[in-house]
Coordinates of C-alpha atoms (C1' of nucleotides) in Angstrom, one line a residue:
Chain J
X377 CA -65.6 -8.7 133.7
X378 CA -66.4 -12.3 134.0
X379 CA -68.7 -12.7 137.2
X380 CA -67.8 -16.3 137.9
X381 CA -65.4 -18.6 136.5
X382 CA -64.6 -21.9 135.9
X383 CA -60.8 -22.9 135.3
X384 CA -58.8 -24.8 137.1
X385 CA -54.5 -23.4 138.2
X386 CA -52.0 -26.7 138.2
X387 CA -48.4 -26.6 138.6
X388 CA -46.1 -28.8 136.1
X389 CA -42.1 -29.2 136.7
X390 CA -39.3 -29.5 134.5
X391 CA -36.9 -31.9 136.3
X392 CA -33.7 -32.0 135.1
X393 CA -30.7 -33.9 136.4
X394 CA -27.0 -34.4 135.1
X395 CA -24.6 -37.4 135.3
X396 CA -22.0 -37.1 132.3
X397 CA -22.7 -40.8 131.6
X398 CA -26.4 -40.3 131.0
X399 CA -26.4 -36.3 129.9
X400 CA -28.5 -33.9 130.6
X401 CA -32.1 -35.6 131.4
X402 CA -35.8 -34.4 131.8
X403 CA -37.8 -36.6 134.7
X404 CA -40.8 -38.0 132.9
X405 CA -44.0 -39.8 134.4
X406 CA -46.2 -42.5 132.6
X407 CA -49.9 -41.0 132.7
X408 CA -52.4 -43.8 133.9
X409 CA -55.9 -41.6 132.8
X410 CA -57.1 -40.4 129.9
X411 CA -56.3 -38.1 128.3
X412 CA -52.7 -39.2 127.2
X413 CA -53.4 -42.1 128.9
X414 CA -50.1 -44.4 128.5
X415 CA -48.1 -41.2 126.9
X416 CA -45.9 -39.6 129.2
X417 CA -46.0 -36.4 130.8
X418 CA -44.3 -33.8 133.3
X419 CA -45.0 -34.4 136.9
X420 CA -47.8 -31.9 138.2
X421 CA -51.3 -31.4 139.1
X422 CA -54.1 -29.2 140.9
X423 CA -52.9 -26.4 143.3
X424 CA -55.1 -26.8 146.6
X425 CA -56.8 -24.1 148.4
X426 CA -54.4 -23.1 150.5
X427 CA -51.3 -24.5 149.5
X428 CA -48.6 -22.1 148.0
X429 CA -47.1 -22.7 144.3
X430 CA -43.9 -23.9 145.3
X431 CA -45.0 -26.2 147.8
X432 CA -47.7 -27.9 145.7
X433 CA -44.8 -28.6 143.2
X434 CA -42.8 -30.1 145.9
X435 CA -45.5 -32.1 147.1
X436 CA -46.7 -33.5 143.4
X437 CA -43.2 -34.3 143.1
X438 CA -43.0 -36.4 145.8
X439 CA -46.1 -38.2 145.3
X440 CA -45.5 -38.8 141.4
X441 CA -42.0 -39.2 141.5
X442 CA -40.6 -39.7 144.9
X443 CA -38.1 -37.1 144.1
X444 CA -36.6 -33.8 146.1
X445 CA -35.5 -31.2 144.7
X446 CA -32.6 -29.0 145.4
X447 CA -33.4 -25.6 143.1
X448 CA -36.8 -24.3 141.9
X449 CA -38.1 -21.7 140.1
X450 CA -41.1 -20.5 138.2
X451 CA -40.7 -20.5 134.5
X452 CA -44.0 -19.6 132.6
X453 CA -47.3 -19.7 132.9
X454 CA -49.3 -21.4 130.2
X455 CA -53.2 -20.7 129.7
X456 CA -54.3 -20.7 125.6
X457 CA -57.9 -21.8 126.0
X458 CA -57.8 -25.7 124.9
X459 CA -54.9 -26.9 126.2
X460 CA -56.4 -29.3 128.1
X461 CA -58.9 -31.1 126.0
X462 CA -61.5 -31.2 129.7
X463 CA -61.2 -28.0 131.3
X464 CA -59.8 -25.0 131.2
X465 CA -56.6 -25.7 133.1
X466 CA -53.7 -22.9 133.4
X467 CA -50.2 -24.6 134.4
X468 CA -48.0 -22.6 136.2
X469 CA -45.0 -24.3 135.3
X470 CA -41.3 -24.5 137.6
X471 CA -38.1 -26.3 136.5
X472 CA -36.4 -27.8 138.9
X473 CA -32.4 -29.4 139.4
X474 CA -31.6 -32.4 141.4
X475 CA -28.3 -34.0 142.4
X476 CA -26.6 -36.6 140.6
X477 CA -27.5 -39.4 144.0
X478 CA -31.5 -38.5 143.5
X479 CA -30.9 -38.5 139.9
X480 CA -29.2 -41.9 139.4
X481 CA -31.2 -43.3 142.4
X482 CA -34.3 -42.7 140.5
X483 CA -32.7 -43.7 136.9
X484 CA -31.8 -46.9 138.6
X485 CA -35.6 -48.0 140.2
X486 CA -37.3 -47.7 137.1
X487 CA -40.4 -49.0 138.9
X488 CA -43.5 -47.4 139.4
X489 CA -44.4 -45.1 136.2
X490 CA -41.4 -42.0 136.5
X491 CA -38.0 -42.0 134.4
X492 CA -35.5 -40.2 133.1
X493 CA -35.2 -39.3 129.4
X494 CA -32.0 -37.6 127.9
X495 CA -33.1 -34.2 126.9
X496 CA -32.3 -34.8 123.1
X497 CA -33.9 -38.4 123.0
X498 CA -37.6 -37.5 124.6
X499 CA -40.6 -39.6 123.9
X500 CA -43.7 -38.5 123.0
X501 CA -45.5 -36.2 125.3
X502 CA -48.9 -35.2 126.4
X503 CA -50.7 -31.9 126.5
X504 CA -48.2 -28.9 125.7
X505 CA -45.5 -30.4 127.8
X506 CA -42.9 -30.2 124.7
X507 CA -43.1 -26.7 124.4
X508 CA -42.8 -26.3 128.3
X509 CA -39.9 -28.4 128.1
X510 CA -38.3 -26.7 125.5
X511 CA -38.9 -23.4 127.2
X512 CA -37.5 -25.0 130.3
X513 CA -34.4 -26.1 128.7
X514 CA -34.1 -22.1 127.2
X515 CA -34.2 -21.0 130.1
X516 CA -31.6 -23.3 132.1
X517 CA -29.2 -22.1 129.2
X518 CA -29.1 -19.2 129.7
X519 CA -29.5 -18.9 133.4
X520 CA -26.5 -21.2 134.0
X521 CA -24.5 -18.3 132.1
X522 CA -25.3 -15.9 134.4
X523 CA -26.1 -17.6 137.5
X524 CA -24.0 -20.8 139.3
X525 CA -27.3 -22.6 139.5
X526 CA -24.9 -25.6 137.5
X527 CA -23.3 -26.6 140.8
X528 CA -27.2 -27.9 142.0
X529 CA -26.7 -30.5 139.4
X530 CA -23.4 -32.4 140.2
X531 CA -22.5 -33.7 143.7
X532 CA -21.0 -31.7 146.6
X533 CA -17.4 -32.5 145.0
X534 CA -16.9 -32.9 141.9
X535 CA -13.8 -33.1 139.1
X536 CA -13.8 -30.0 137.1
X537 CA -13.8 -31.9 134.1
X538 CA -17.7 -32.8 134.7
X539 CA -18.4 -28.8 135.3
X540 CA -17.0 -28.6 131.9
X541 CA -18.9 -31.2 130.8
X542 CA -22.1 -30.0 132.1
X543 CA -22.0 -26.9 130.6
X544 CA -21.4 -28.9 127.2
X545 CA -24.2 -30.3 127.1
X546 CA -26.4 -27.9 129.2
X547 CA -25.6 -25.6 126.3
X548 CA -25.7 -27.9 123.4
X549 CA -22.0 -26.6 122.1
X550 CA -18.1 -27.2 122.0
X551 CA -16.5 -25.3 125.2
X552 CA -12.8 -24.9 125.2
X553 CA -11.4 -26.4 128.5
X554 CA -8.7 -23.6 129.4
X555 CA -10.8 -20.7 128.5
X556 CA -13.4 -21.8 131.0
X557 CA -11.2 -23.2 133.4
X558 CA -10.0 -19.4 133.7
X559 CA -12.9 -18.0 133.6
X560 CA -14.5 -20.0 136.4
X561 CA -11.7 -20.2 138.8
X562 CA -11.2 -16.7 138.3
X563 CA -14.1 -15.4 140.5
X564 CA -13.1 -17.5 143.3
X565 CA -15.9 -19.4 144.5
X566 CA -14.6 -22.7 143.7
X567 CA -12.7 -24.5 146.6
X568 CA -10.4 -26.6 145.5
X569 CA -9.8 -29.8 147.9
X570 CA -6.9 -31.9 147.9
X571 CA -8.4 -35.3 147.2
X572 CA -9.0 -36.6 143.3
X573 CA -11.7 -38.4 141.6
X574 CA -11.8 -42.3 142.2
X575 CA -13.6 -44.8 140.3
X576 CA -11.7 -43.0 137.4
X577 CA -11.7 -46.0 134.9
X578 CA -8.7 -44.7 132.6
X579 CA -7.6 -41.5 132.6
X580 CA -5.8 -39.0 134.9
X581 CA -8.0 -38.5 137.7
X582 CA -8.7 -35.1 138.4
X583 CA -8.9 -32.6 141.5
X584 CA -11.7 -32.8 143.4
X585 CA -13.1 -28.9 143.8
X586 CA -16.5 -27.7 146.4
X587 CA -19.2 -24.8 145.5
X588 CA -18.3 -22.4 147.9
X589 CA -21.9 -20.9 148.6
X590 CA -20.8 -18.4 151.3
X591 CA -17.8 -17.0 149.0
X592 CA -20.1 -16.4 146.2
X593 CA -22.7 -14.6 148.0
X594 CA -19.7 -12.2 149.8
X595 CA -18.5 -11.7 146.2
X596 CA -21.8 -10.9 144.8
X597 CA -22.2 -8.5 147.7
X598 CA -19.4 -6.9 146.8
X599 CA -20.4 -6.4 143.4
X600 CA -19.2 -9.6 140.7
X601 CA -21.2 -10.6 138.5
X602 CA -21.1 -14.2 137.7
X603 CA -20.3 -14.1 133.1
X604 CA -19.8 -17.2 131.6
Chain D
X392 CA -54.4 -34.3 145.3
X393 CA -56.9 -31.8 145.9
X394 CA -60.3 -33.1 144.0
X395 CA -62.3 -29.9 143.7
X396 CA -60.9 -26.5 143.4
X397 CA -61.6 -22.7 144.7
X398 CA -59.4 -20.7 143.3
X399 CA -59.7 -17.7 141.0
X400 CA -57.9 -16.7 137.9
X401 CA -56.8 -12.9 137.3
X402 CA -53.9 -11.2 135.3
X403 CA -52.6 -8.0 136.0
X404 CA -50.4 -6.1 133.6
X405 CA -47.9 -3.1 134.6
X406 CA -48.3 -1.0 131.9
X407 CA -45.0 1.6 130.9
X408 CA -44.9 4.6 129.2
X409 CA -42.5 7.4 128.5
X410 CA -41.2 10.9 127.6
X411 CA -38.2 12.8 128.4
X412 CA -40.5 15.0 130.3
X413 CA -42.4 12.6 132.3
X414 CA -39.8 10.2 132.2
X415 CA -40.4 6.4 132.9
X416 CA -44.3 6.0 134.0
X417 CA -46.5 3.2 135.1
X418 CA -50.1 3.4 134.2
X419 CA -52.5 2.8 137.8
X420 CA -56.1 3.0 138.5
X421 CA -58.0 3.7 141.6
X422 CA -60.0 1.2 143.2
X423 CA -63.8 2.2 143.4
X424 CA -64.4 -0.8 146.0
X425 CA -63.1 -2.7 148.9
X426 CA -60.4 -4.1 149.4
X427 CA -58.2 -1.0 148.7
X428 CA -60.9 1.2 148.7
X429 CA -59.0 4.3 147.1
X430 CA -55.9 3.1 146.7
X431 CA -54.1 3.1 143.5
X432 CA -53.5 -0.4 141.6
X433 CA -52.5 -2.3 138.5
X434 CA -55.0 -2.8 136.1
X435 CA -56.2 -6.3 135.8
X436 CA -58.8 -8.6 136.4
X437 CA -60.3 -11.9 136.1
X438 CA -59.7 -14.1 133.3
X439 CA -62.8 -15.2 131.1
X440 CA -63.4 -19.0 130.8
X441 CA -63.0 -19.0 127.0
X442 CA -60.2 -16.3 126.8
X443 CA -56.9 -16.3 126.2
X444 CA -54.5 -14.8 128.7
X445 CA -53.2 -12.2 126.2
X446 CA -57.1 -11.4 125.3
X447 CA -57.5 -11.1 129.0
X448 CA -54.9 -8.4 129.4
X449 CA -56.1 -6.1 126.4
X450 CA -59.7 -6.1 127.2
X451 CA -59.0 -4.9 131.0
X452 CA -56.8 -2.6 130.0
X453 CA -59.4 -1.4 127.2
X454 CA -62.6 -1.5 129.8
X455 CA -60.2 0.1 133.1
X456 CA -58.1 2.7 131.3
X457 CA -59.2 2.9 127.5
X458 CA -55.3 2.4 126.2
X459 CA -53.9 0.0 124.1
X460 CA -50.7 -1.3 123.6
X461 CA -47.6 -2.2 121.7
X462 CA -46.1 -4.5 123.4
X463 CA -47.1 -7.6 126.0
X464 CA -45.1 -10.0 127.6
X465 CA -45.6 -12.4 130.2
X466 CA -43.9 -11.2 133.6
X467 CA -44.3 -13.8 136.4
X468 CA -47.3 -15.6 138.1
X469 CA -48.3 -14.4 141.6
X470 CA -49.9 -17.2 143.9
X471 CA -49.0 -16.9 147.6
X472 CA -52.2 -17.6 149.6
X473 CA -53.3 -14.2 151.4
X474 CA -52.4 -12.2 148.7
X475 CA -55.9 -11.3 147.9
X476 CA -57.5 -11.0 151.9
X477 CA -61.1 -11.9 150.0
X478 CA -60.3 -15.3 147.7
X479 CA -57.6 -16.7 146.6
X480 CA -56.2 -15.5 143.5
X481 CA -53.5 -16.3 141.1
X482 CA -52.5 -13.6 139.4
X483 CA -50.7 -14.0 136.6
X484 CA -48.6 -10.8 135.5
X485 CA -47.9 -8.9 131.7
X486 CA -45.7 -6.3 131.5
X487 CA -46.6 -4.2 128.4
X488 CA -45.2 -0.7 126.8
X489 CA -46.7 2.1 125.0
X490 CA -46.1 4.5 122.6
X491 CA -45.7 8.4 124.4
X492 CA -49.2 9.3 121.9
X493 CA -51.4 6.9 123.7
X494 CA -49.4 7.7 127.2
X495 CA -49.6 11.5 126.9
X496 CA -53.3 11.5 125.9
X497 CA -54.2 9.5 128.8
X498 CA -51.5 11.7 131.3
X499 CA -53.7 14.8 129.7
X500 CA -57.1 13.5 130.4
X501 CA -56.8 12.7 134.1
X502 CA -60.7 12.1 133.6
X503 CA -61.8 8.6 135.3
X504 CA -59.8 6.7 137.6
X505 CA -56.9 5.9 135.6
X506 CA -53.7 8.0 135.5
X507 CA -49.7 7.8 134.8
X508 CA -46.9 7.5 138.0
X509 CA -43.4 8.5 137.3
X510 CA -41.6 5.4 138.2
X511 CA -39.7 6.4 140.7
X512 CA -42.3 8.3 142.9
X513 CA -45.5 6.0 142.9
X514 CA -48.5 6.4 145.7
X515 CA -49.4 3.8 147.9
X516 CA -50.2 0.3 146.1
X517 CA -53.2 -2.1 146.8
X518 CA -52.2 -6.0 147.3
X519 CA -48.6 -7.0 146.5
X520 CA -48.4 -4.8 143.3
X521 CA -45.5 -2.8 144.7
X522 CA -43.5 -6.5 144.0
X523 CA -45.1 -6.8 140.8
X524 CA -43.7 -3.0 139.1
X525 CA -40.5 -3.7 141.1
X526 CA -40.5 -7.5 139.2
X527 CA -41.3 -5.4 135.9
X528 CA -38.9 -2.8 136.5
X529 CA -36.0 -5.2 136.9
X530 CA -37.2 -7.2 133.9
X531 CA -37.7 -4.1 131.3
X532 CA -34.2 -3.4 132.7
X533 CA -32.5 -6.4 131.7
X534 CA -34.6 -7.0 128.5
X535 CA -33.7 -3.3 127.1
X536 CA -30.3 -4.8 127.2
X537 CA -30.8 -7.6 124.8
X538 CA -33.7 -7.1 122.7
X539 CA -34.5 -3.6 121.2
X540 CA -37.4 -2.8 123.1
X541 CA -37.0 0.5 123.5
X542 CA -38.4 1.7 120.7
X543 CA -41.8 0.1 121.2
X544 CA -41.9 3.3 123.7
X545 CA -40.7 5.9 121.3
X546 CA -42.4 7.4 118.7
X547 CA -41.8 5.9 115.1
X548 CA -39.2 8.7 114.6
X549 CA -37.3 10.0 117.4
X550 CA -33.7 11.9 117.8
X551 CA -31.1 10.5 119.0
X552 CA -31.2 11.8 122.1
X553 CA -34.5 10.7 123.0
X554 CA -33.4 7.0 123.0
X555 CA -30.2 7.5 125.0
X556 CA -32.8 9.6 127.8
X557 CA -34.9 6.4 127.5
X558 CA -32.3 3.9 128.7
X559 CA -31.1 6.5 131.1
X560 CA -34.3 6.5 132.6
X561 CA -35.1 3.0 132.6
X562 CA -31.7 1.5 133.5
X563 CA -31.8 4.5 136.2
X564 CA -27.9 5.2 135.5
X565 CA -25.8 7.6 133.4
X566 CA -24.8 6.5 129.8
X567 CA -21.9 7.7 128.2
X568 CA -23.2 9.6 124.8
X569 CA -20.7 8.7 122.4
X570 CA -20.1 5.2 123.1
X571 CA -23.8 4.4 123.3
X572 CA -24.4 5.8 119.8
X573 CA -21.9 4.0 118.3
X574 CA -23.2 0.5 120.1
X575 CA -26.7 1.1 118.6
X576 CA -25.9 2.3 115.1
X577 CA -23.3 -0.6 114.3
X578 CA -25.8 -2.7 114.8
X579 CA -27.3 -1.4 111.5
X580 CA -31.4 -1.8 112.0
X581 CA -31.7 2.6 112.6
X582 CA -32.2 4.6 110.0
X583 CA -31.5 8.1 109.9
X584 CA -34.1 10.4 108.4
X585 CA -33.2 13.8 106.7
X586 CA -35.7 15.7 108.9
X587 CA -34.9 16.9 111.8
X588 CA -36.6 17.6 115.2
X589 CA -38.9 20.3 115.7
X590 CA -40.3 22.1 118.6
X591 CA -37.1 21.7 120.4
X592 CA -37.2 24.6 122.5
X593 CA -33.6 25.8 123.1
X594 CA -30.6 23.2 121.3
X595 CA -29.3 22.7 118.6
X596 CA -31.9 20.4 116.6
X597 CA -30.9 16.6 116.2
X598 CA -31.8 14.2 113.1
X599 CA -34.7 12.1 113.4
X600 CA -34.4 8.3 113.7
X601 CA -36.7 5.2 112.5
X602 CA -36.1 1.5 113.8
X603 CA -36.5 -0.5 111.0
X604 CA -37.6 -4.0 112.3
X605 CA -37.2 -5.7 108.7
X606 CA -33.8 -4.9 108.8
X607 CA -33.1 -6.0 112.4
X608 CA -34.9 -9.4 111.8
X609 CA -32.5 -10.0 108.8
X610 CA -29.8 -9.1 111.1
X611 CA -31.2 -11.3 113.9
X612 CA -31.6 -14.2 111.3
X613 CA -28.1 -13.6 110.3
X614 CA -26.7 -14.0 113.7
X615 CA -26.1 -10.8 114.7
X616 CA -27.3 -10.0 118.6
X617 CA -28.0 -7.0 120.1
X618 CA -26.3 -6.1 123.7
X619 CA -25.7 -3.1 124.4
Chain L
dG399 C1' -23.5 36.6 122.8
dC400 C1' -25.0 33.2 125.7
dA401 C1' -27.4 29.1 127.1
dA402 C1' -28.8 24.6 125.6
dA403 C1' -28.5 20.5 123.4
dA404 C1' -26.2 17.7 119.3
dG405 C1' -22.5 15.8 117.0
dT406 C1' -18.1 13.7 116.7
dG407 C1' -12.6 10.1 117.6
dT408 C1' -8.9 8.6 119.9
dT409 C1' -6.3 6.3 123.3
dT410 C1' -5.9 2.7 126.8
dA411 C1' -7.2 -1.1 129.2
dA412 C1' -9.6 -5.3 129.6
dT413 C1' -11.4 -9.3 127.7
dC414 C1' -12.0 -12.9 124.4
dT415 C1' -10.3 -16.3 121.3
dA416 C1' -7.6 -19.7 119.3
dC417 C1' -4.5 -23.0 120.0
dA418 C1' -0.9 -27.8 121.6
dC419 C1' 1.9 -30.2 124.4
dC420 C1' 3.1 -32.8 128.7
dC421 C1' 1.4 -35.5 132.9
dA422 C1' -0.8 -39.2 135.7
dT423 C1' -3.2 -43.1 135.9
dG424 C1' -5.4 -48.0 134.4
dT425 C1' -4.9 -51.8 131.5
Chain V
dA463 C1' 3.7 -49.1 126.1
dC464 C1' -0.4 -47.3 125.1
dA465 C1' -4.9 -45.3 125.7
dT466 C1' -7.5 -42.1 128.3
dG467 C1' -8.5 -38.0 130.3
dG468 C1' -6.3 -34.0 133.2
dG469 C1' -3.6 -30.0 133.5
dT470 C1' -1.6 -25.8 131.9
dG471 C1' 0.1 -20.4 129.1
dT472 C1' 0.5 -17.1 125.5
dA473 C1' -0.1 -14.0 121.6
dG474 C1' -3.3 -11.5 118.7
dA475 C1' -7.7 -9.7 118.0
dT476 C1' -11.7 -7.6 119.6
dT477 C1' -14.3 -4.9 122.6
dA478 C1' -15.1 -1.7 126.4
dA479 C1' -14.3 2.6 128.8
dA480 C1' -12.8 7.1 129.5
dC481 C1' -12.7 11.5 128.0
dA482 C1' -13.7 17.3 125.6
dC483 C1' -14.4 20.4 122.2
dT484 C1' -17.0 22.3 118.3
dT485 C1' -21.6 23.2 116.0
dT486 C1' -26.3 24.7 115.6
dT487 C1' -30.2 26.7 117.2
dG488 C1' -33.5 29.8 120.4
dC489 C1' -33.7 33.6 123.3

DNA sequence: GCAAAAGTGTTTAATCTACACCCATGT
DNA sequence: ACATGGGTGTAGATTAAACACTTTTGC
């Protein structure tokens, strides 16, 4: 057993926000240091002493990015020996979902060195941060079919039609719109309101309908199980 | 963000085992020093500065408890401040599965400081490692659903019945004989041997059973998934 | 011959899949 | 009026769930 040691823990997040104009999008920053100087990267950095995973992720995002996020969670840890070309660094690594207002708020700035990138159109990245993002992405796929961790990406109210949407491209694939529209309101967490989208551009605008936290945790109580 | 760094590196792996008469086991040590002075814990321990995770695992498990394994995956990272009363540690967690040789030679020898606890009647834990075998619980549970696992804790052949007892005792509920057996053998990837089990004490003897894994990768290629 | 475990099918209910036309709005 | 997106139901196929008796062996 290794008497002392010499490596250093960092956390890295996997933003990812949804509008369905601008898809499903990873939050990038624009490293100013070598290594990968100029190349960008996923927000993250050293854990302090005393400062818990979770809340060193939150706080790198805010000083990178300027971002809050609404959902966390761990993903993977990733440690080969290398993948930092100075130290020994192990990246505990989260992904993360914001709303659509942080989202396009952010999207819209542009300043400073953070952006958005659509998932299927990312630039080049440093370290190992493709294969973290790929995991990441894996991982949202198939959580959001068995888990309504989809609602932390659109706005409080939203037309079902971006729901179905998000899951489109969430999952990459076709969806047919009735099937899902059954399946979904079938469980009986989603509220519909009696308002309907504005700002519709062309188009029958469509019912506006609310996560309804408190149902879903009485119904997963009671034993559903959220299937897509 | 934090310019120097105190914080130590460790993994910890929560190793299973099996037999229909021991049932579902974890593999424990006893601490020889403070903190925990006599209590039982995971085997684990601090990551060289040149070594892979993975390498990590293996060689504490080889130096603690002398077994080696089939099977490793990554479980989840463990970092809360205070988990450790001396340092802090992030402990980043395998779960990992053996075959019932290497598990009942161990269970037999009882020499050391390393022995096997039925799952569901463990002795007091050191540190948070009662979270971490509940964590791997849950996740062997869901991941024996979806990826044939199982057999990495069976012997290469095995009747029937054996790997029906398995899931029992890992997904800790009844299983309906018939409709389980059909499940796993339209799937395709079992062969059926013409031997038949020996040393079966009273019963009628059943057939012995291989998993093939060439076959179920061609399956897996060709789209098929397993859920049973 | 009896206790213990293995082997084997069918019926019913539930779920999944595929599929097309009308409606409300903006231009 | 036409283009755009929203809303809705059914039939057929597939899959899941429930269920009990016969066979082979050891003692």
């Amino acid at each position: 057993m290794p008497v002392s040691q010499n490596i250093k823990v960092a956390v890295d997040a996997v933003v990812f926000g949804y509008t369905s104009k601008e898809g499903l999008s990873v939050l990038l920053i624009k490293r100013d240091i070598e290594p990968f100087k100029d190349m960008w990267a996923l927000p993250g950095g050293l854990v302090g002493d005393e400062e818990s995973l979770e809340d060193a992720v939150h706080r790198e995002l805010k000083e990178e990015t300027g971002i809050s996020i609404t959902y966390l969670e761990q993903l993977y840890s990733f440690g080969k020996p290398g993948r930092d070309p100075r130290n020994r660094v192990i990246s505990i690594t989260y992904y993360g979902l914001v709303k659509p207002d942080a989202f396009e708020v952010c999207a819209d700035t542009d300043a400073g060195d953070a952006a958005w990138f659509n998932i299927k159109n990312l630039p080049l990245l440093a370290f190992d941060h493709p294969e973290i993002i790929e995991t990441a992405w894996k991982r949202l796929q198939s959580k959001i079919l068995y888990e309504p961790i989809g609602f932390e990406l659109l706005d409080e109210k939203f037309p079902f039609s971006e729901l179905e949407k998000l899951y489109v491209a969430v999952l990459d694939r076709p969806i047919d719109r009735r099937n899902f529209k059954k399946k979904i309101t079938q469980f009986g967490f989603l509220d519909e309101t009696d308002e309907k989208q504005t700002l519709g551009g062309a188009g029958r605008p469509g019912n506006l309908y609310r996560f309804n936290v408190k149902k879903y945790f009485r119904l997963k109580k009671a034993g559903i199980n959220f299937e897509i």
